[in-house]
PDB file of C-alpha atoms and ligand atoms in Angstrom:
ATOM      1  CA  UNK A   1      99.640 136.721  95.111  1.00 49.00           C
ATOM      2  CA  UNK A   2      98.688 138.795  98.361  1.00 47.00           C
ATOM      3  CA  UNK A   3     102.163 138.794 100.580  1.00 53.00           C
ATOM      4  CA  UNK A   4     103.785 140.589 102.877  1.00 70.00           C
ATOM      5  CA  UNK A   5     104.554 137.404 105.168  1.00 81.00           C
ATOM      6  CA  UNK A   6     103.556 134.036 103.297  1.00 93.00           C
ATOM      7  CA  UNK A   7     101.109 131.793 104.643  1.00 96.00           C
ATOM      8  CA  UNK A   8     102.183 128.124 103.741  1.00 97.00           C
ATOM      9  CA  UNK A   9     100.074 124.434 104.208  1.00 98.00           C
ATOM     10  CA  UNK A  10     102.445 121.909 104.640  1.00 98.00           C
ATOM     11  CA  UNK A  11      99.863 118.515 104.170  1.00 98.00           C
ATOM     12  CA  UNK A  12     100.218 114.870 105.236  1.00 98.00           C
ATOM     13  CA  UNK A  13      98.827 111.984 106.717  1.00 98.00           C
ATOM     14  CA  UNK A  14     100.955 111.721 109.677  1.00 98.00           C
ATOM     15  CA  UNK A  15     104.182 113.304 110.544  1.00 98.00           C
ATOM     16  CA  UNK A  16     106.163 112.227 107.817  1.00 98.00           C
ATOM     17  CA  UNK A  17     105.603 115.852 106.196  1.00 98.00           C
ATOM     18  CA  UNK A  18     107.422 117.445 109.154  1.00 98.00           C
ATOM     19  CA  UNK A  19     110.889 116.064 107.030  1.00 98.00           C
ATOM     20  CA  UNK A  20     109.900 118.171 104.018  1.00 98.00           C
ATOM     21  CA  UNK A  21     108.575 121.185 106.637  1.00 98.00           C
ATOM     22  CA  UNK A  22     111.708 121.068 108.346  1.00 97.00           C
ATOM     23  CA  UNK A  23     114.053 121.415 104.616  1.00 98.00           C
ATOM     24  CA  UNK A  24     111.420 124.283 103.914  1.00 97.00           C
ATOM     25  CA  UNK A  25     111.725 126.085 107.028  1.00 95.00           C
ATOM     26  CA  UNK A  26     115.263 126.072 107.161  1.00 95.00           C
ATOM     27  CA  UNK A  27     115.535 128.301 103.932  1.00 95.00           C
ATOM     28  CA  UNK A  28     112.481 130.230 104.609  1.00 94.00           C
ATOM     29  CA  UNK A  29     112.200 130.928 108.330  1.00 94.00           C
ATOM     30  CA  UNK A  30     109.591 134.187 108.114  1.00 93.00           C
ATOM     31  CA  UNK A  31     106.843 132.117 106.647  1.00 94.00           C
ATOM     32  CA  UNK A  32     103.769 131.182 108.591  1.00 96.00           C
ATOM     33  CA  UNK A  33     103.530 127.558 108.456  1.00 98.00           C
ATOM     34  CA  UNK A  34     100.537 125.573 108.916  1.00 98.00           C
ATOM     35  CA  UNK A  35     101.021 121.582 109.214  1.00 98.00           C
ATOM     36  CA  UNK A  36      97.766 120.050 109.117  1.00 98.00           C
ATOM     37  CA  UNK A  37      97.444 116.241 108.731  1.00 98.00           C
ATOM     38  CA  UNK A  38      94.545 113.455 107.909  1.00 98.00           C
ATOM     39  CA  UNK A  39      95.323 110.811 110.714  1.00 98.00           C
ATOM     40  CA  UNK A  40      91.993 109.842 110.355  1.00 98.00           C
ATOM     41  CA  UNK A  41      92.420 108.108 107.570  1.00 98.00           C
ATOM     42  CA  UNK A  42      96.143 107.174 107.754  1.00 98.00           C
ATOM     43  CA  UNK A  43      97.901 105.677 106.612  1.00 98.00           C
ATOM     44  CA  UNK A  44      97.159 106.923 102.382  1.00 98.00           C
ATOM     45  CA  UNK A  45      99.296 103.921 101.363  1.00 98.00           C
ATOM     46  CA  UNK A  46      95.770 101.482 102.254  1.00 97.00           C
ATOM     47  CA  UNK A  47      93.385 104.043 101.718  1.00 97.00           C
ATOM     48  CA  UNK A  48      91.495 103.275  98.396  1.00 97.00           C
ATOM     49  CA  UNK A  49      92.486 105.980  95.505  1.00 97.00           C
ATOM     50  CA  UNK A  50      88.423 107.231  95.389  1.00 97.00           C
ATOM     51  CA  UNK A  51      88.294 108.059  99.413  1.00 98.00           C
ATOM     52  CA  UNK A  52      92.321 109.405  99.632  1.00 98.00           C
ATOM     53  CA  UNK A  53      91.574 112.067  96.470  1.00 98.00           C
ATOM     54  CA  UNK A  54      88.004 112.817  97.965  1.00 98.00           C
ATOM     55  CA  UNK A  55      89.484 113.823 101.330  1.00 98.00           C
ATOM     56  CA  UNK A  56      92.480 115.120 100.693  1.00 98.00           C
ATOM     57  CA  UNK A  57      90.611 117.654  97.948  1.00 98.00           C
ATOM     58  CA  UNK A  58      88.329 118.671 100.794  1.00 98.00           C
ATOM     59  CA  UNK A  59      90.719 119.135 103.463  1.00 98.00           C
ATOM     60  CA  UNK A  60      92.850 121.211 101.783  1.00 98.00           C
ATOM     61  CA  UNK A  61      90.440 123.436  99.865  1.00 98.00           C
ATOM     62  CA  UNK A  62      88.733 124.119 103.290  1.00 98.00           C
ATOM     63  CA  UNK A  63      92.677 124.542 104.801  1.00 98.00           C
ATOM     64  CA  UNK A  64      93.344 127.452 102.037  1.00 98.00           C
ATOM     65  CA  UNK A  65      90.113 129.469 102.847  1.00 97.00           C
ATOM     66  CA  UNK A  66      90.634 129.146 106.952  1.00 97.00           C
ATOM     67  CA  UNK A  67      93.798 130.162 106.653  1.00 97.00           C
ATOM     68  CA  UNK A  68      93.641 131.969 103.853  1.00 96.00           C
ATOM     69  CA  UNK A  69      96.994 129.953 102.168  1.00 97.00           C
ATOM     70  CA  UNK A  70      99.305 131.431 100.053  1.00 96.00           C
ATOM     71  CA  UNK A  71     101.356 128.149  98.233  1.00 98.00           C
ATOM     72  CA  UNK A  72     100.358 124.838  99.731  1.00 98.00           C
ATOM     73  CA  UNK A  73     102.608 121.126  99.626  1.00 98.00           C
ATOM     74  CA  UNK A  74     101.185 118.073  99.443  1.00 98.00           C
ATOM     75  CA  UNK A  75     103.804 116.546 101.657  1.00 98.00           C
ATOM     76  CA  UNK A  76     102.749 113.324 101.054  1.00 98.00           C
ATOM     77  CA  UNK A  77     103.708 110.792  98.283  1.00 98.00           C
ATOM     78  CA  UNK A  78     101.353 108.681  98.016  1.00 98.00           C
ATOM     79  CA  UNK A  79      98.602 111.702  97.360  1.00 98.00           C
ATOM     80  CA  UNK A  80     100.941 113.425  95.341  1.00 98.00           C
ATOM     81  CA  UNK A  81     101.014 110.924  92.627  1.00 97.00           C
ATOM     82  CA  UNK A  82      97.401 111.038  92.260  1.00 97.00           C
ATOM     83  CA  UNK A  83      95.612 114.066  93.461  1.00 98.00           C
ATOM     84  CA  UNK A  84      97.928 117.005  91.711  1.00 98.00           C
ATOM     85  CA  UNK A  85      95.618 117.422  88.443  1.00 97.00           C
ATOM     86  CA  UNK A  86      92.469 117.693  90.115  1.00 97.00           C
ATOM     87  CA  UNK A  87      93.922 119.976  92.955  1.00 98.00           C
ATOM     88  CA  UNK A  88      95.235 122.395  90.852  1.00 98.00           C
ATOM     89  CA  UNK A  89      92.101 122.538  88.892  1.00 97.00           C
ATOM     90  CA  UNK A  90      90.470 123.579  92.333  1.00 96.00           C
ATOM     91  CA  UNK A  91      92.597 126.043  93.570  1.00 98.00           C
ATOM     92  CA  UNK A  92      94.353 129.341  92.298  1.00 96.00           C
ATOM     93  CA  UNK A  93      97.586 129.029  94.446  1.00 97.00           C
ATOM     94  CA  UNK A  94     100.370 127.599  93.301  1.00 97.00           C
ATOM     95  CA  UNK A  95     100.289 123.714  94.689  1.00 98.00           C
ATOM     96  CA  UNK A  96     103.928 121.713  95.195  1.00 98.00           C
ATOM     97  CA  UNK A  97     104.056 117.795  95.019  1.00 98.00           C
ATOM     98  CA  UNK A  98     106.306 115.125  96.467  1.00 98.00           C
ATOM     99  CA  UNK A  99     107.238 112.367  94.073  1.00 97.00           C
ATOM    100  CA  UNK A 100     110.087 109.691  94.435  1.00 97.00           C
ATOM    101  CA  UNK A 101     113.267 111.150  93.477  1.00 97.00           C
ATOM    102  CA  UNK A 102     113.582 108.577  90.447  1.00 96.00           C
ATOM    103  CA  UNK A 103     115.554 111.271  88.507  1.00 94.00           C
ATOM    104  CA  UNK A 104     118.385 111.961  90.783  1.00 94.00           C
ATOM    105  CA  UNK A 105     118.884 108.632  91.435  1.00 95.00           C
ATOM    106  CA  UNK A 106     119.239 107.702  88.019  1.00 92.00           C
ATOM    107  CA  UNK A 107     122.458 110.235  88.026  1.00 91.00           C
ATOM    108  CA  UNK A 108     123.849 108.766  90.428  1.00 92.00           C
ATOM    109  CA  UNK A 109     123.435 105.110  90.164  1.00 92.00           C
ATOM    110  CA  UNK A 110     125.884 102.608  89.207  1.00 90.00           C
ATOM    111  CA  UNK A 111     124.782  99.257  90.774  1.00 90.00           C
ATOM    112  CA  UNK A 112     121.180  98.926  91.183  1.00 92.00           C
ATOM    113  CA  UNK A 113     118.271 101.431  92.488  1.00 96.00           C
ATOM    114  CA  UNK A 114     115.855 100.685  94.908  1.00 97.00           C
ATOM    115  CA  UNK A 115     112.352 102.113  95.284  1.00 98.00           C
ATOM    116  CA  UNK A 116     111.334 102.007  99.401  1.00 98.00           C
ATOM    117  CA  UNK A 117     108.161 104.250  99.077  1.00 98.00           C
ATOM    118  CA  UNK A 118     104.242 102.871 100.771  1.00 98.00           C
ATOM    119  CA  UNK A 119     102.305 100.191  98.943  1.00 98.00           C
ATOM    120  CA  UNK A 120     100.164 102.593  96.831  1.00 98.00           C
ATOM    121  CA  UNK A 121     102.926 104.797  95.641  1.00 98.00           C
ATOM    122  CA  UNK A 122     105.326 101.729  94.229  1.00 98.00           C
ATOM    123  CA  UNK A 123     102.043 100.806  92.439  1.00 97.00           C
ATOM    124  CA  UNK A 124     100.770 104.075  91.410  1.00 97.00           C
ATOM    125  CA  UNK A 125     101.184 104.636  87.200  1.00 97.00           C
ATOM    126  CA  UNK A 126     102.547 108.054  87.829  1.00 97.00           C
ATOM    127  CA  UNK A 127     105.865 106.088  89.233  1.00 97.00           C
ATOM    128  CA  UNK A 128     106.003 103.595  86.888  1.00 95.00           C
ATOM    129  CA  UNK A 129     105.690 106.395  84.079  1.00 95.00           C
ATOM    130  CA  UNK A 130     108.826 107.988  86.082  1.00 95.00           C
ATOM    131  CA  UNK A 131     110.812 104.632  86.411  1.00 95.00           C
ATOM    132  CA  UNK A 132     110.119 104.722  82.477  1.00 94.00           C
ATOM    133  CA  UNK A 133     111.085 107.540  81.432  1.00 94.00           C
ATOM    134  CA  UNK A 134     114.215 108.058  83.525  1.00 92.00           C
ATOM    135  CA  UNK A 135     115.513 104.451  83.724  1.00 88.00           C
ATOM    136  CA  UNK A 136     114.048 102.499  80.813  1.00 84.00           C
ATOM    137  CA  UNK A 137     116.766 100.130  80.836  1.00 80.00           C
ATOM    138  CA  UNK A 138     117.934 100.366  84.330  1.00 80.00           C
ATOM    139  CA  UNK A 139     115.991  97.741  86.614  1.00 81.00           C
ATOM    140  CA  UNK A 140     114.726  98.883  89.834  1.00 94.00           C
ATOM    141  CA  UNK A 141     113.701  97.242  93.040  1.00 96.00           C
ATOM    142  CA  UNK A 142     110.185  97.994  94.352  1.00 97.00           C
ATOM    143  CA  UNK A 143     109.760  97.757  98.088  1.00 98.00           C
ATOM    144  CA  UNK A 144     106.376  98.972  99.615  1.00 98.00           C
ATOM    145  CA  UNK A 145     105.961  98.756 103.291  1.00 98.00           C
ATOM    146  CA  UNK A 146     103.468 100.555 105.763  1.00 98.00           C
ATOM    147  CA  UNK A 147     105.358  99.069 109.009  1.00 98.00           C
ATOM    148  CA  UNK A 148     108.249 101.356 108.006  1.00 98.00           C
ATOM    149  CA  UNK A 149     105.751 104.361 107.875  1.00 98.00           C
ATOM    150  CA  UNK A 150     104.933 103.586 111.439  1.00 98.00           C
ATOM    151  CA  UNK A 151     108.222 103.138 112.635  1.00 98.00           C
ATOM    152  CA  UNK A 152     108.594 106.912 111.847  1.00 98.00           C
ATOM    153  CA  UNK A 153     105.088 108.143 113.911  1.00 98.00           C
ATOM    154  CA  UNK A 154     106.542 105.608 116.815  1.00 98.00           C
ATOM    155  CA  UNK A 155     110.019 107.113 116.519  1.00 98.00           C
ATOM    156  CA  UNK A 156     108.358 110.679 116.363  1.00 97.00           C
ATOM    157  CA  UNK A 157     107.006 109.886 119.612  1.00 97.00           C
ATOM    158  CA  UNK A 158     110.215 108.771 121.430  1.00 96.00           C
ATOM    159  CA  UNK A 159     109.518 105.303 121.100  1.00 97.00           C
ATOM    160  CA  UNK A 160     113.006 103.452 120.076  1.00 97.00           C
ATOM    161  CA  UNK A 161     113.790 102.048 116.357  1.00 97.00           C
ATOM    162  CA  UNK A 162     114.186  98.319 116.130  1.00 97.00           C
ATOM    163  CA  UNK A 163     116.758  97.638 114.032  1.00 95.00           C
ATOM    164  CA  UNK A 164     116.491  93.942 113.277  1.00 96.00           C
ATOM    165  CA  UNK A 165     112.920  94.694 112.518  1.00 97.00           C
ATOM    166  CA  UNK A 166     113.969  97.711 109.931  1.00 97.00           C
ATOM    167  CA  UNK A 167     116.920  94.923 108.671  1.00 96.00           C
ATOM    168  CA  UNK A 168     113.964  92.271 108.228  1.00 97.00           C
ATOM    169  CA  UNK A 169     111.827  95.306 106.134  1.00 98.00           C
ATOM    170  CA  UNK A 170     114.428  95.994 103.872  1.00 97.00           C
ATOM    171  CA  UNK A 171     116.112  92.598 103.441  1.00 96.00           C
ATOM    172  CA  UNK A 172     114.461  91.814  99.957  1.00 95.00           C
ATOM    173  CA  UNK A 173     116.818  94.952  98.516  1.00 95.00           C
ATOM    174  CA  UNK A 174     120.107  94.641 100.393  1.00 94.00           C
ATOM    175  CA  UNK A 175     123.159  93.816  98.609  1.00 90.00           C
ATOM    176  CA  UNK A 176     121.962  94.535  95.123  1.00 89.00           C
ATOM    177  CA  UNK A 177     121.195  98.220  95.177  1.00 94.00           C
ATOM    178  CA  UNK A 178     124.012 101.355  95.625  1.00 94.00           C
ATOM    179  CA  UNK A 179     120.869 103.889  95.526  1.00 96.00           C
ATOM    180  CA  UNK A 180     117.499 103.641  97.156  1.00 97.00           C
ATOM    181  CA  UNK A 181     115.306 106.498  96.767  1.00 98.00           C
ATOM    182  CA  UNK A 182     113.056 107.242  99.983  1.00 98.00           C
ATOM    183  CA  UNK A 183     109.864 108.008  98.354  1.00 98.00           C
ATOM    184  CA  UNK A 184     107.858 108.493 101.357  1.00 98.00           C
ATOM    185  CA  UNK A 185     108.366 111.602 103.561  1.00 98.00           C
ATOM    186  CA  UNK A 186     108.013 109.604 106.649  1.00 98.00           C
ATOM    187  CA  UNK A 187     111.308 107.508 106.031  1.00 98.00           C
ATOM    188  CA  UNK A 188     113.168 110.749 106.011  1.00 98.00           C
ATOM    189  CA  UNK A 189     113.041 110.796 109.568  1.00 98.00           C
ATOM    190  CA  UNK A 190     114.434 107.345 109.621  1.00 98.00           C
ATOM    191  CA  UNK A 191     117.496 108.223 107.585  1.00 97.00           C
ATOM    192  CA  UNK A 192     120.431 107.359 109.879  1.00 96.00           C
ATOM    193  CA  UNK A 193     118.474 103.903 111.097  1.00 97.00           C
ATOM    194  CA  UNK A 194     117.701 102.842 107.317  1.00 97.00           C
ATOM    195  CA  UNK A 195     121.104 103.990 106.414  1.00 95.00           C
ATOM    196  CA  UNK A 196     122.499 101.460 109.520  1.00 94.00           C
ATOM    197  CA  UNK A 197     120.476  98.501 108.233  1.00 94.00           C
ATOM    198  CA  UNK A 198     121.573  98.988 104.453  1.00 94.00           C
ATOM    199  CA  UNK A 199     125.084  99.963 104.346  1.00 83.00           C
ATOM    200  CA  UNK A 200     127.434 102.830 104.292  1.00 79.00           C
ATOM    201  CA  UNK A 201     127.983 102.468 100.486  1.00 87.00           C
ATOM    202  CA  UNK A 202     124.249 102.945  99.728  1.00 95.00           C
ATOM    203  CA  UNK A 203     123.119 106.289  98.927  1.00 96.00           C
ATOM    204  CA  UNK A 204     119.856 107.588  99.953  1.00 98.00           C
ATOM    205  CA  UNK A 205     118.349 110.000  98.406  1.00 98.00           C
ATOM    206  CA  UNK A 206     114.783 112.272  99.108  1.00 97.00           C
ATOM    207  CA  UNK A 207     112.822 114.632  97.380  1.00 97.00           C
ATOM    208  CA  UNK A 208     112.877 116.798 100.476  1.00 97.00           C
ATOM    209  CA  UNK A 209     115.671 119.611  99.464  1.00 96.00           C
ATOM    210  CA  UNK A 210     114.222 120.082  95.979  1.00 97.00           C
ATOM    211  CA  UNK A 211     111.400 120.417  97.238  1.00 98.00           C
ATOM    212  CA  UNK A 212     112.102 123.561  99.473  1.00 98.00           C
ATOM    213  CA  UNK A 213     114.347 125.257  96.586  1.00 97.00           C
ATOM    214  CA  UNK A 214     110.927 125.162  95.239  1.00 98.00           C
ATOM    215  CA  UNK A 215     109.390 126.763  97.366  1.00 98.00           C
ATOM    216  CA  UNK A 216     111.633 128.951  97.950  1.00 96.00           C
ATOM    217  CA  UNK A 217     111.745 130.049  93.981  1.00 96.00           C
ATOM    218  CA  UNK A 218     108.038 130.500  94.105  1.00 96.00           C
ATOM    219  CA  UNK A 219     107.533 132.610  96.955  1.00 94.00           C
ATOM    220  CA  UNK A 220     110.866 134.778  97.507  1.00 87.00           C
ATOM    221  CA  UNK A 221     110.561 137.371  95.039  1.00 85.00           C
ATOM    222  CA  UNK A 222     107.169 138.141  96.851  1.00 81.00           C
ATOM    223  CA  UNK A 223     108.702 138.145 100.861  1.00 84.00           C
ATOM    224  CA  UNK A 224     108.983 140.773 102.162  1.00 78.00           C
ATOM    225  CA  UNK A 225     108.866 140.051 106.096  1.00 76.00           C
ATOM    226  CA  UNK A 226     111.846 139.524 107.899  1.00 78.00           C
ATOM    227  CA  UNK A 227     110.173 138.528 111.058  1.00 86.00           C
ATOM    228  CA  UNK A 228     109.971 134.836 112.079  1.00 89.00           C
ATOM    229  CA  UNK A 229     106.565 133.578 111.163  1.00 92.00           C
ATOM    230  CA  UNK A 230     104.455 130.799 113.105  1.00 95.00           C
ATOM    231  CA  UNK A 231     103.847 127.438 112.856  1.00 97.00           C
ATOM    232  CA  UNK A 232     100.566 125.753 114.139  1.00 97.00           C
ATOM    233  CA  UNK A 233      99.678 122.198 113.354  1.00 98.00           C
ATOM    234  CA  UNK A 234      95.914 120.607 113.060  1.00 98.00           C
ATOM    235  CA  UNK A 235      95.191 117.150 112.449  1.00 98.00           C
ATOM    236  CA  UNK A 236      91.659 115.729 111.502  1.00 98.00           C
ATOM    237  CA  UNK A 237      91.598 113.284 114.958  1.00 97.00           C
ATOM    238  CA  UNK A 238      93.391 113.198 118.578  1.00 97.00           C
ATOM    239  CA  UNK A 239      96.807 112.150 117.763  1.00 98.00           C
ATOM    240  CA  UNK A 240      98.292 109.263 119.529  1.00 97.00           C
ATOM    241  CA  UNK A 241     100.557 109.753 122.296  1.00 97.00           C
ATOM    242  CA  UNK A 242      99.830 113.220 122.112  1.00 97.00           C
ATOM    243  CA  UNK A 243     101.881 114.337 125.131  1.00 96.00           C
ATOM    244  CA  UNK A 244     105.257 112.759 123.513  1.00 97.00           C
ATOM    245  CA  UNK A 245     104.290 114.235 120.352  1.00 97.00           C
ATOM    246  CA  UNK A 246     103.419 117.748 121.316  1.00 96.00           C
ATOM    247  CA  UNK A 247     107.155 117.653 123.140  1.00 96.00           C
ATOM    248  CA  UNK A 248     108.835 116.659 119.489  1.00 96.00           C
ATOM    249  CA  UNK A 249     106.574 119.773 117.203  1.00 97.00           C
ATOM    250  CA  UNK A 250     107.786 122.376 120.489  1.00 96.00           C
ATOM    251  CA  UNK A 251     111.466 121.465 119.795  1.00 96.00           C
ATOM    252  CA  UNK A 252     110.483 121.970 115.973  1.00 96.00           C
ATOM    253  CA  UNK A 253     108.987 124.943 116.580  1.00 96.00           C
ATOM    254  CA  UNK A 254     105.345 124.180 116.825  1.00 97.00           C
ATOM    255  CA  UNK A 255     102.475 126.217 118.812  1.00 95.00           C
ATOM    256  CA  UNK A 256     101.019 123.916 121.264  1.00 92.00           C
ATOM    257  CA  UNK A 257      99.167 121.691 121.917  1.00 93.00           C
ATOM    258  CA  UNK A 258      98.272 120.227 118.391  1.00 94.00           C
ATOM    259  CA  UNK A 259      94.453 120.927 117.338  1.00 95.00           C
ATOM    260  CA  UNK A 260      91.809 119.360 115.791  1.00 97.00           C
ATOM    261  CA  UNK A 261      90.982 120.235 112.220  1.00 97.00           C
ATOM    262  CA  UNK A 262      86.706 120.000 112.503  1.00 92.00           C
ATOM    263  CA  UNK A 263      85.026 119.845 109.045  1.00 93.00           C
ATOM    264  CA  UNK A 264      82.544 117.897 107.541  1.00 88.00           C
ATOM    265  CA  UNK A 265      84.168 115.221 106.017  1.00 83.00           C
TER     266      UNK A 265
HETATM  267  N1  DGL B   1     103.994 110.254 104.146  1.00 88.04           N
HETATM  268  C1  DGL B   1     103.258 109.658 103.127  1.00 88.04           C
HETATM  269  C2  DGL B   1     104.004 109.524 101.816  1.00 88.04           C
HETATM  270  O1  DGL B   1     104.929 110.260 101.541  1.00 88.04           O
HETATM  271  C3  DGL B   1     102.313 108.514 103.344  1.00 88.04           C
HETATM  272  C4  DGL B   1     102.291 107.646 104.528  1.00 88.04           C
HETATM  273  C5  DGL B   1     100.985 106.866 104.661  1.00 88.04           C
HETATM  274  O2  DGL B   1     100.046 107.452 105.205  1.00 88.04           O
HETATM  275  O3  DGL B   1     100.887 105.729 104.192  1.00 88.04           O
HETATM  276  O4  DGL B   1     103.666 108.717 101.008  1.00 88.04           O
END
């Protein structure tokens, strides 16, 4: 690996990978970061497993050479539990994944675990291999729900959090669970509201801070800039809202405005 000051892609279909950018950037500051995300084609947790793999193997192959990328993270679980094989058979770098934090929880659980993640990722077999190996004889509650993706990209935009609405999402999994994993890097963002409509003695746990200890394994022994790098973000279509948006990536950092990502797709 090249490196004198890292170049990182940070890859999503929305804004939910901001929660893992924002563990990662905390630890490593003096990386360049580059945020792109597919809104085209959000949300991943509808899109059919042939289109999601073909795009998201395209846009990030094309990201790498642009921007000539360094270590890239697939921010995203519902690609991560399908498109990490093929990926890493593309590309030379090394490639992190998000997947539910099924492991963790099963340390910590004493009551019941819950699984909020989208609809593809509760369904995915790379989960339910997880959920076998690490609680065969624990059950676990499966709750897949797009609305509570876009309650993030609303909140993300200033718009407020309903919480009878969040309340009425996760109803089917309240009282019987002490854990619930977030395995989608939107909810993240939704932490303190999901915690509020749950309750105080259920623990929610992320992939989000492993992840960045990652990171930060694979790429600090090759740092050797001090300086703080940049952070630009692309996305594949005109975001929604863009003015409310492009205030919430300034405060996190983010050269603005937020640009469009042109390939042939
Ligand atoms: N943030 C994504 C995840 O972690 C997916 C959201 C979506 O586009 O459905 O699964």
């Amino acid at each position: 690996m090249r490196v004198e000051q890292a170049n990182v892609l940070i890859f999503d279909s929305g804004v939910g990978g901001l929660s893992v950018y924002q563990e990662i950037c905390t630890l490593l500051p003096q990386v360049n970061y580059f945020y792109l995300f597919d809104n085209e084609a959000y949300p991943y947790g509808e899109l059919a497993q042939e289109i999601l793999l073909g795009r998201v193997i395209h846009l990030v192959q094309e990201a790498v050479s642009r921007w000539q990328i360094d270590l890239v993270v697939i921010a995203c679980n519902t690609a991560s539990t399908i498109v990490l094989p093929q990926l890493r058979e593309c590309l030379d770098i090394p490639i992190v994944g998000v997947v539910p934090a099924i492991k963790p929880a099963a340390l910590v659980a004493q009551k019941g675990i819950a699984l909020i993640a989208t609809p593809a990722t509760i369904t995915r077999p790379y989960t339910q291999d997880l959920i076998e190996q690490f609680l065969p004889n624990v059950s676990i509650e499966l709750l897949g729900s797009t609305r509570l993706v876009d309650i993030a990209e609303e909140k993300l935009r200033g718009l407020p959090v309903n919480l009878n609405e969040l309340k009425t999402i996760l109803t089917p999994i309240m009282g019987c669970v002490d854990v619930a994993v977030l395995g989608c890097t939107h909810f993240p963002l939704l932490k303190q509201e999901i915690a509020d409509a749950l309750s105080e003695t259920v623990t929610l746990i992320d992939s989000g801070s492993a992840i960045a200890r990652r990171v930060v394994s694979l790429l600090s022994p090759i740092i050797k800039s001090a300086q703080l790098g940049e952070r630009v973000i692309h996305s594949t279509m005109p975001p929604w809202e863009a003015d409310a948006l492009n205030r919430q990536l300034n405060l996190l950092g983010f050269k603005l405005p937020c640009a469009l990502f042109k390939t042939q797709i």
